CSV table of C-alpha atoms in Angstrom, one decimal:
chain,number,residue,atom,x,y,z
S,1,UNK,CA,0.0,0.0,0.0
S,2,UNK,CA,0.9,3.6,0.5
S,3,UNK,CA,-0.1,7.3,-0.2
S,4,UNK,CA,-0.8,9.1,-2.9
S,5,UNK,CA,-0.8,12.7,-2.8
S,6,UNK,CA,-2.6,13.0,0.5
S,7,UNK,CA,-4.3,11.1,3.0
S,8,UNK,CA,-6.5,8.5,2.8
S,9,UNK,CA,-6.0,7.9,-1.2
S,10,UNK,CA,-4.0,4.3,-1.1
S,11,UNK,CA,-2.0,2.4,-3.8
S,12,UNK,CA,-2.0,-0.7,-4.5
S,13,UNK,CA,1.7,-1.5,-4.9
S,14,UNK,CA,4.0,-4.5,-3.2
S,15,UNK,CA,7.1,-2.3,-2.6
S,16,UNK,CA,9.8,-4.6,-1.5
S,17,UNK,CA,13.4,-3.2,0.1
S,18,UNK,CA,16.5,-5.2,-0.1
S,19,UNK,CA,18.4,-4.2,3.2
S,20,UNK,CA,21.8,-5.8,1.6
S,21,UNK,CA,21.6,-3.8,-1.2
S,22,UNK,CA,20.0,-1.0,-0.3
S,23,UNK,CA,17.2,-1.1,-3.0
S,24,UNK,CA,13.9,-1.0,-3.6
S,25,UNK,CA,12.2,-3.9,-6.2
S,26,UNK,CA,11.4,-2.1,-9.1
S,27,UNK,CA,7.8,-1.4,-9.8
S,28,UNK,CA,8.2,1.2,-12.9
S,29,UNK,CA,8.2,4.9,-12.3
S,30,UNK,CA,4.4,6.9,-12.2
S,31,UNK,CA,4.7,9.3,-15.1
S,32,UNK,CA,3.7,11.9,-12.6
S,33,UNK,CA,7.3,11.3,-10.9
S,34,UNK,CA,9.0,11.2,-14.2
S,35,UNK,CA,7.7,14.2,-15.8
S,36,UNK,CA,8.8,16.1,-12.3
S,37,UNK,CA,12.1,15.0,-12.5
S,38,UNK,CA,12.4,16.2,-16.0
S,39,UNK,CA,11.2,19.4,-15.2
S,40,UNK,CA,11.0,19.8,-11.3
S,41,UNK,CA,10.9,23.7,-11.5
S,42,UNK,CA,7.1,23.2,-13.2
S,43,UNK,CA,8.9,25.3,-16.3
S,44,UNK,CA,6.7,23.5,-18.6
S,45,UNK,CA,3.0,22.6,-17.0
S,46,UNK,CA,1.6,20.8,-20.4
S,47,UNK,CA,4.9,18.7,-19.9
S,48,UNK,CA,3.0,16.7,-16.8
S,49,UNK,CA,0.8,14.1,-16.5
S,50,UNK,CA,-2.8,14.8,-14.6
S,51,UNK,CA,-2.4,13.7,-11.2
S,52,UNK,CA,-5.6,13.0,-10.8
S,53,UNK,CA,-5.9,10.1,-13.3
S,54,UNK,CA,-4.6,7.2,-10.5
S,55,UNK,CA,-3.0,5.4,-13.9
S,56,UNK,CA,-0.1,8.3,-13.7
S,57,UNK,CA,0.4,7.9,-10.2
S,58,UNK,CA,-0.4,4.1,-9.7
S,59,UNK,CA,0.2,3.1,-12.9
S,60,UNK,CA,-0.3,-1.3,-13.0
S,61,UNK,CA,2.0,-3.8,-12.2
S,62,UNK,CA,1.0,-7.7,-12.1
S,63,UNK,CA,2.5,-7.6,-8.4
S,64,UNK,CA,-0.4,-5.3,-7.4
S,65,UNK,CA,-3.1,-6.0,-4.9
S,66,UNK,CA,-6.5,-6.3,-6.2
S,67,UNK,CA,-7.4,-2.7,-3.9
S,68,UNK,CA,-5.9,0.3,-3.6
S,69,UNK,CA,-5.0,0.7,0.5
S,70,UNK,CA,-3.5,3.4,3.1
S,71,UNK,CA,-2.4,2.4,6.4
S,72,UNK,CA,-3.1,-1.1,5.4
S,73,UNK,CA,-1.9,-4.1,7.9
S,74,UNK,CA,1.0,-6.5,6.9
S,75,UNK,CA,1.6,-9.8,8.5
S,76,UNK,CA,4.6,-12.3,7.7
S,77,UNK,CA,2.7,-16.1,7.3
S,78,UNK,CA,4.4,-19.1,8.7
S,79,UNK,CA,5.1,-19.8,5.1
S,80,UNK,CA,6.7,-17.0,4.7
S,81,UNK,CA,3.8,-15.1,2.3
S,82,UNK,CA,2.0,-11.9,3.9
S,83,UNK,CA,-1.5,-10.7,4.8
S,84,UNK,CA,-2.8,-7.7,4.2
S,85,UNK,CA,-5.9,-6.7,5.5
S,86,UNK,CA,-7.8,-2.9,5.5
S,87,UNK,CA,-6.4,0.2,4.7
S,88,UNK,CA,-8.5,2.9,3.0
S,89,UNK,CA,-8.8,4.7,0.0
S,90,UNK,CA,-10.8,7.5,-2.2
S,91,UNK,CA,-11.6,8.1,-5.8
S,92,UNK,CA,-8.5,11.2,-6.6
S,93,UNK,CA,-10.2,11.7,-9.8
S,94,UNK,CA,-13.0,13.7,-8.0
S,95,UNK,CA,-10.7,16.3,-7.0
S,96,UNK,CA,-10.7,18.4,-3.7
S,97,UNK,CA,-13.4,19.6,-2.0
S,98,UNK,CA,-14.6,23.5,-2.7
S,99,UNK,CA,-15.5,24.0,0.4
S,100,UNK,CA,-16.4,22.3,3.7
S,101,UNK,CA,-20.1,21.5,3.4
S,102,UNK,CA,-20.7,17.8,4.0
S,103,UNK,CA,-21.1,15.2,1.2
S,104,UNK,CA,-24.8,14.7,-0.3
S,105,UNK,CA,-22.7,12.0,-2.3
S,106,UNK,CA,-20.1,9.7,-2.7
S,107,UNK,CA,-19.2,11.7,-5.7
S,108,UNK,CA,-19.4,15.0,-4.5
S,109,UNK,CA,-15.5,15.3,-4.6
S,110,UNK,CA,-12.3,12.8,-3.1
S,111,UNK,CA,-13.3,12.9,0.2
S,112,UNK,CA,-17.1,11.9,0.0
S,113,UNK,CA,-16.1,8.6,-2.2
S,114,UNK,CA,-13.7,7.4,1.0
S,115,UNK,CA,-14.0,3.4,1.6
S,116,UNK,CA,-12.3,1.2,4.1
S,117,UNK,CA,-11.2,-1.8,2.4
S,118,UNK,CA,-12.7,-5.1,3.8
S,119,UNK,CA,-11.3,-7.6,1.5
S,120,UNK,CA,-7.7,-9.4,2.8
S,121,UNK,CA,-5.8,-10.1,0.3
S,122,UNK,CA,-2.3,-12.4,0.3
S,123,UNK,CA,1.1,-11.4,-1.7
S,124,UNK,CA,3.4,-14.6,-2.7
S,125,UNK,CA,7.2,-13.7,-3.1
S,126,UNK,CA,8.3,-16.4,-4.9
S,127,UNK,CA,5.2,-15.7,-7.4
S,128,UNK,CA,5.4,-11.5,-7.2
S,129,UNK,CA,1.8,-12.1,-7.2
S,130,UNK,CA,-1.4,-11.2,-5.0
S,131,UNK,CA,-4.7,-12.6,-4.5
S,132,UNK,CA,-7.7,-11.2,-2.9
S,133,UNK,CA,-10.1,-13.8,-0.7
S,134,UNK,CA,-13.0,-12.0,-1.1
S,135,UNK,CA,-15.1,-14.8,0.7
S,136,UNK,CA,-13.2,-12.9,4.2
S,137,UNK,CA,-14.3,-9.6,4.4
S,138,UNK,CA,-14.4,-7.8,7.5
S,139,UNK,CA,-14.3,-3.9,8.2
S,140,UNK,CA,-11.6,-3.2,11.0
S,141,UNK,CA,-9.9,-0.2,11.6
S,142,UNK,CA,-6.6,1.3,10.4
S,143,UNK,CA,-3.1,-0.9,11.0
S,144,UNK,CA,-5.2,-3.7,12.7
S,145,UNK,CA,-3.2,-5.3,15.5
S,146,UNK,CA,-3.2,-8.6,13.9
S,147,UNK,CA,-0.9,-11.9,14.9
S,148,UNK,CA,-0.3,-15.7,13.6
S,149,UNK,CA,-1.8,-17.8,16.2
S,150,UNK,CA,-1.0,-21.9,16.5
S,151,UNK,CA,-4.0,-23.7,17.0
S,152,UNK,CA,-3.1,-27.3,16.8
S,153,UNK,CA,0.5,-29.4,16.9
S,154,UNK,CA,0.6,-29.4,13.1
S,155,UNK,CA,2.6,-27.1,11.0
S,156,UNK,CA,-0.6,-25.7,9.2
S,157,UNK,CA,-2.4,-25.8,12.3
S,158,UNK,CA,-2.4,-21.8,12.5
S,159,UNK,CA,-4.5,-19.0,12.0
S,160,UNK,CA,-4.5,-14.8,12.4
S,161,UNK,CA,-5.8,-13.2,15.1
S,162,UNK,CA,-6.7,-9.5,14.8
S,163,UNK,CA,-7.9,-7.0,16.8
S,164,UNK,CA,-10.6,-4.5,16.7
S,165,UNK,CA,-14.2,-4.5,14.2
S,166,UNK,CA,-15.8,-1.4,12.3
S,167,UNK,CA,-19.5,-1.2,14.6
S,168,UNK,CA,-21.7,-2.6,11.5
S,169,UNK,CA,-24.5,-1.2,13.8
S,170,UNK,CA,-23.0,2.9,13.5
S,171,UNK,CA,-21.4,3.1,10.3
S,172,UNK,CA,-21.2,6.3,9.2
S,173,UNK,CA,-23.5,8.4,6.9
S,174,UNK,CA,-23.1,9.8,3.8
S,175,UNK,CA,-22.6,13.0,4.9
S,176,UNK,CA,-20.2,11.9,7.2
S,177,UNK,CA,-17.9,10.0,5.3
S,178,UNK,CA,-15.8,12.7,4.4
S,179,UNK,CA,-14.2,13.0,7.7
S,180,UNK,CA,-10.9,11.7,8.3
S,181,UNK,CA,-11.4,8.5,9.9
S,182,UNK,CA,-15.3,8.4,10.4
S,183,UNK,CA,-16.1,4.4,11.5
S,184,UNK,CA,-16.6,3.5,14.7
S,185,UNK,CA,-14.6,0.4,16.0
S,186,UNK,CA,-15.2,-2.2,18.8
S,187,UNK,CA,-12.9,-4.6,20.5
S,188,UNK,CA,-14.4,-7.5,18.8
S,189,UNK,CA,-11.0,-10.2,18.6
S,190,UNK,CA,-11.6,-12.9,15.7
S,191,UNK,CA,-9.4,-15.8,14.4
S,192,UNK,CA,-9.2,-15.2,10.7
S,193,UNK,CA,-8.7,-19.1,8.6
S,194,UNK,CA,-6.3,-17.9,5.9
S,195,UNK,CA,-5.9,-21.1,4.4
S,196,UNK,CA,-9.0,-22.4,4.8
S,197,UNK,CA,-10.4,-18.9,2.7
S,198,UNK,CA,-8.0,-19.6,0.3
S,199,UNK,CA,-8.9,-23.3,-0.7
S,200,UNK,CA,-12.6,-22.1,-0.9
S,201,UNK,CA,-14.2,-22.7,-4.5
S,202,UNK,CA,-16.4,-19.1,-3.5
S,203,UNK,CA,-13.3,-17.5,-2.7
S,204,UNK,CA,-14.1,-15.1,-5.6
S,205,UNK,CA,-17.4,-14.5,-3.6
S,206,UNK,CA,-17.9,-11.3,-1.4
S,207,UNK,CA,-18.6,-12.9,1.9
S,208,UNK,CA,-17.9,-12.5,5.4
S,209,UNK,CA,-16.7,-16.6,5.9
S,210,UNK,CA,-13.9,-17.7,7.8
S,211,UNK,CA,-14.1,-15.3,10.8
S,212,UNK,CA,-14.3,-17.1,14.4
S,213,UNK,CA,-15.2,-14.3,17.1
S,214,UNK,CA,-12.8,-15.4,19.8
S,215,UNK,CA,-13.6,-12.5,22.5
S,216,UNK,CA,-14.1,-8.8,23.0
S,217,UNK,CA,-11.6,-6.3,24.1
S,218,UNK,CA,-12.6,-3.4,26.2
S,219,UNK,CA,-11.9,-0.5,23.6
S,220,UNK,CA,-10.8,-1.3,20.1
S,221,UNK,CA,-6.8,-0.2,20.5
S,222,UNK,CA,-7.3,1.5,16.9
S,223,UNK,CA,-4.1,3.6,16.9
S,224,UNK,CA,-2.3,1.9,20.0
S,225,UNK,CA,0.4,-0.2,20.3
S,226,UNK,CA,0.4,-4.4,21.1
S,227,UNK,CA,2.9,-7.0,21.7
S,228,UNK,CA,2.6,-10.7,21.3
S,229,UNK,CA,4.5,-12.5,24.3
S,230,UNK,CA,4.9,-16.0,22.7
S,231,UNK,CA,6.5,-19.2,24.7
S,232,UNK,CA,8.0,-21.8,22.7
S,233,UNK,CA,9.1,-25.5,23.4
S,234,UNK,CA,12.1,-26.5,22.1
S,235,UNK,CA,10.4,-27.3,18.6
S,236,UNK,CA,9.5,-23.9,18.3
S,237,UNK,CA,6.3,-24.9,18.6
S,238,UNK,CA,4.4,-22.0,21.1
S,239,UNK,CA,3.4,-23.7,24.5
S,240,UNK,CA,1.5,-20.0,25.7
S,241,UNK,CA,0.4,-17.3,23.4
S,242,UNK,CA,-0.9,-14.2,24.6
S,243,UNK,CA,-1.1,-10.4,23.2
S,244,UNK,CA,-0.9,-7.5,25.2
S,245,UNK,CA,-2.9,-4.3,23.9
S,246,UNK,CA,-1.6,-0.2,25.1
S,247,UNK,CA,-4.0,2.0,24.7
S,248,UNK,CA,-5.2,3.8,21.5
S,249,UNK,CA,-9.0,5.0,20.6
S,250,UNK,CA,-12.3,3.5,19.0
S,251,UNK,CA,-12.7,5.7,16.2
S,252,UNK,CA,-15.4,7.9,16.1
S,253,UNK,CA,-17.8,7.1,18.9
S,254,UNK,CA,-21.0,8.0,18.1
S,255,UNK,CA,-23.0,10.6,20.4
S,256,UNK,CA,-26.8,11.0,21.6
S,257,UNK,CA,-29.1,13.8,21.1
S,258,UNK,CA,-27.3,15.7,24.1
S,259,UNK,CA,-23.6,14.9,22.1
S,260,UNK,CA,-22.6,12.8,24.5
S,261,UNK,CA,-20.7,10.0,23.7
S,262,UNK,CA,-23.0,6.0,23.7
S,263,UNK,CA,-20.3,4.1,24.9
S,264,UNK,CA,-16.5,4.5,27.0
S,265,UNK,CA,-13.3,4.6,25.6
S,266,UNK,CA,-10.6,5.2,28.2
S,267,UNK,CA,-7.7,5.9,26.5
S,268,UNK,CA,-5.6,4.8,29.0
S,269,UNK,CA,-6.6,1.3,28.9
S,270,UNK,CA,-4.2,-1.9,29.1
S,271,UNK,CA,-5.4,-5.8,28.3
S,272,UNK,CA,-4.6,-8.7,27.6
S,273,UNK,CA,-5.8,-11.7,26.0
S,274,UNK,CA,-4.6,-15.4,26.9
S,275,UNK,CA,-5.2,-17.7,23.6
């Protein structure tokens, strides 16, 4: 994923840094980059391609994710391919907003066309390739605290926990979306099946399959910090698993008639979960 030109527009590139070299993976230059470095001083403005046609500053590689995402999750698989779930992204073509009324649609201008991206999706190194499992979606919020949890004494016996839900009961309104992060999240903690989404003949399907609710956290974390404390036998097989969460917010909580806020989120809170 990544950023293009401000926030909340995603890309949908695999960048890939080689720490020996000191390189990045070549993914072909935008034009938009090109034709500034021909002429960074703007001396000729016809020279440039229109940064609002995503093709010029995301142009397609067959490495790319199916979605566009910003502030996407990453997580290294025990076979060494990666998950990515969420991240967020808007329609550039619509341009900025005029002024700051709020959105009567999702084409009103960038902002008002904002999504959260619900689809995971899984990138294969040793193919340069990514596939979406579209049978998975879930809404969660941005840079999910998501970890590879053994579930069994087999090598495959493992799926990904992540933490945190978008409130399917508050989502926002169309007049609302335009605001920077507008969903409202709950601890919900699920087990996600990666493999078992993958091997699904409806994987092509939108669907919300393969999601085990496991337990709720307090507040959703969104924007706080987490650390697995893993214990491992001599196998390296994990004999306790647990995650500790740090604080963070739930998004945009919605309010009652008087503004006041429906439900708590202490900022300050610290959990744990024991799998």
């Amino acid at each position: 994923g990544g950023h293009d030109k401000g926030g909340n527009n995603g890309i949908a590139k695999i960048n890939i840094f080689d720490p020996v070299s000191e390189t990045w993976v070549d993914r072909g230059m935008p034009p938009v980059k090109e034709d500034f470095l021909a002429d960074p001083e703007g001396q000729n403005p016809n020279a440039h391609a229109d940064a609002r046609n995503e093709d010029n500053t995301d142009p397609p590689h067959p490495s790319d994710m199916r979605y566009q995402r910003w502030y996407p999750s990453a997580i290294v698989l025990p076979d060494t391919r990666v998950l990515i779930l969420n991240g967020t992204d808007q329609d550039t073509s619509l341009g900025p907003p005029a002024d700051d009324q709020p959105c009567n649609s999702v084409t009103d201008n960038t902002p008002c066309s904002k999504v959260r991206q619900a689809v995971p999706e899984v990138y294969d190194p040793a193919a340069d390739r990514t596939i979406a499992l579209e049978n998975a979606a879930k809404l969660q919020p941005m840079y999910a605290r998501s970890y590879v949890v053994q579930t069994g004494r087999g090598w495959n016996d493992w799926k990904v926990a992540s933490v945190g839900a978008v409130d399917p009961n508050y989502l926002p309104a169309v007049e609302d979306i335009g605001g920077f992060d507008p969903w409202f999240y709950n601890g919900n903690t699920y087990l996600l099946d990666v493999q078992a989404a993958e091997q699904d003949e409806d994987r092509d399907v939108l669907a919300e399959d393969h999601w085990e609710f496991v337990a709720p956290a307090h507040i959703a974390h969104d924007n706080g910090a987490g650390v697995q404390i893993w214990e491992l036998d001599q196998s390296g097989f994990a004999t306790a698993q647990k995650v500790a969460l740090f604080g963070g917010s739930c998004g945009e909580v919605p309010e009652d008639e008087n503004e006041q806020p429906l439900f708590p989120c202490d900022q300050a809170t610290v959990e744990m979960i024991d799998f």
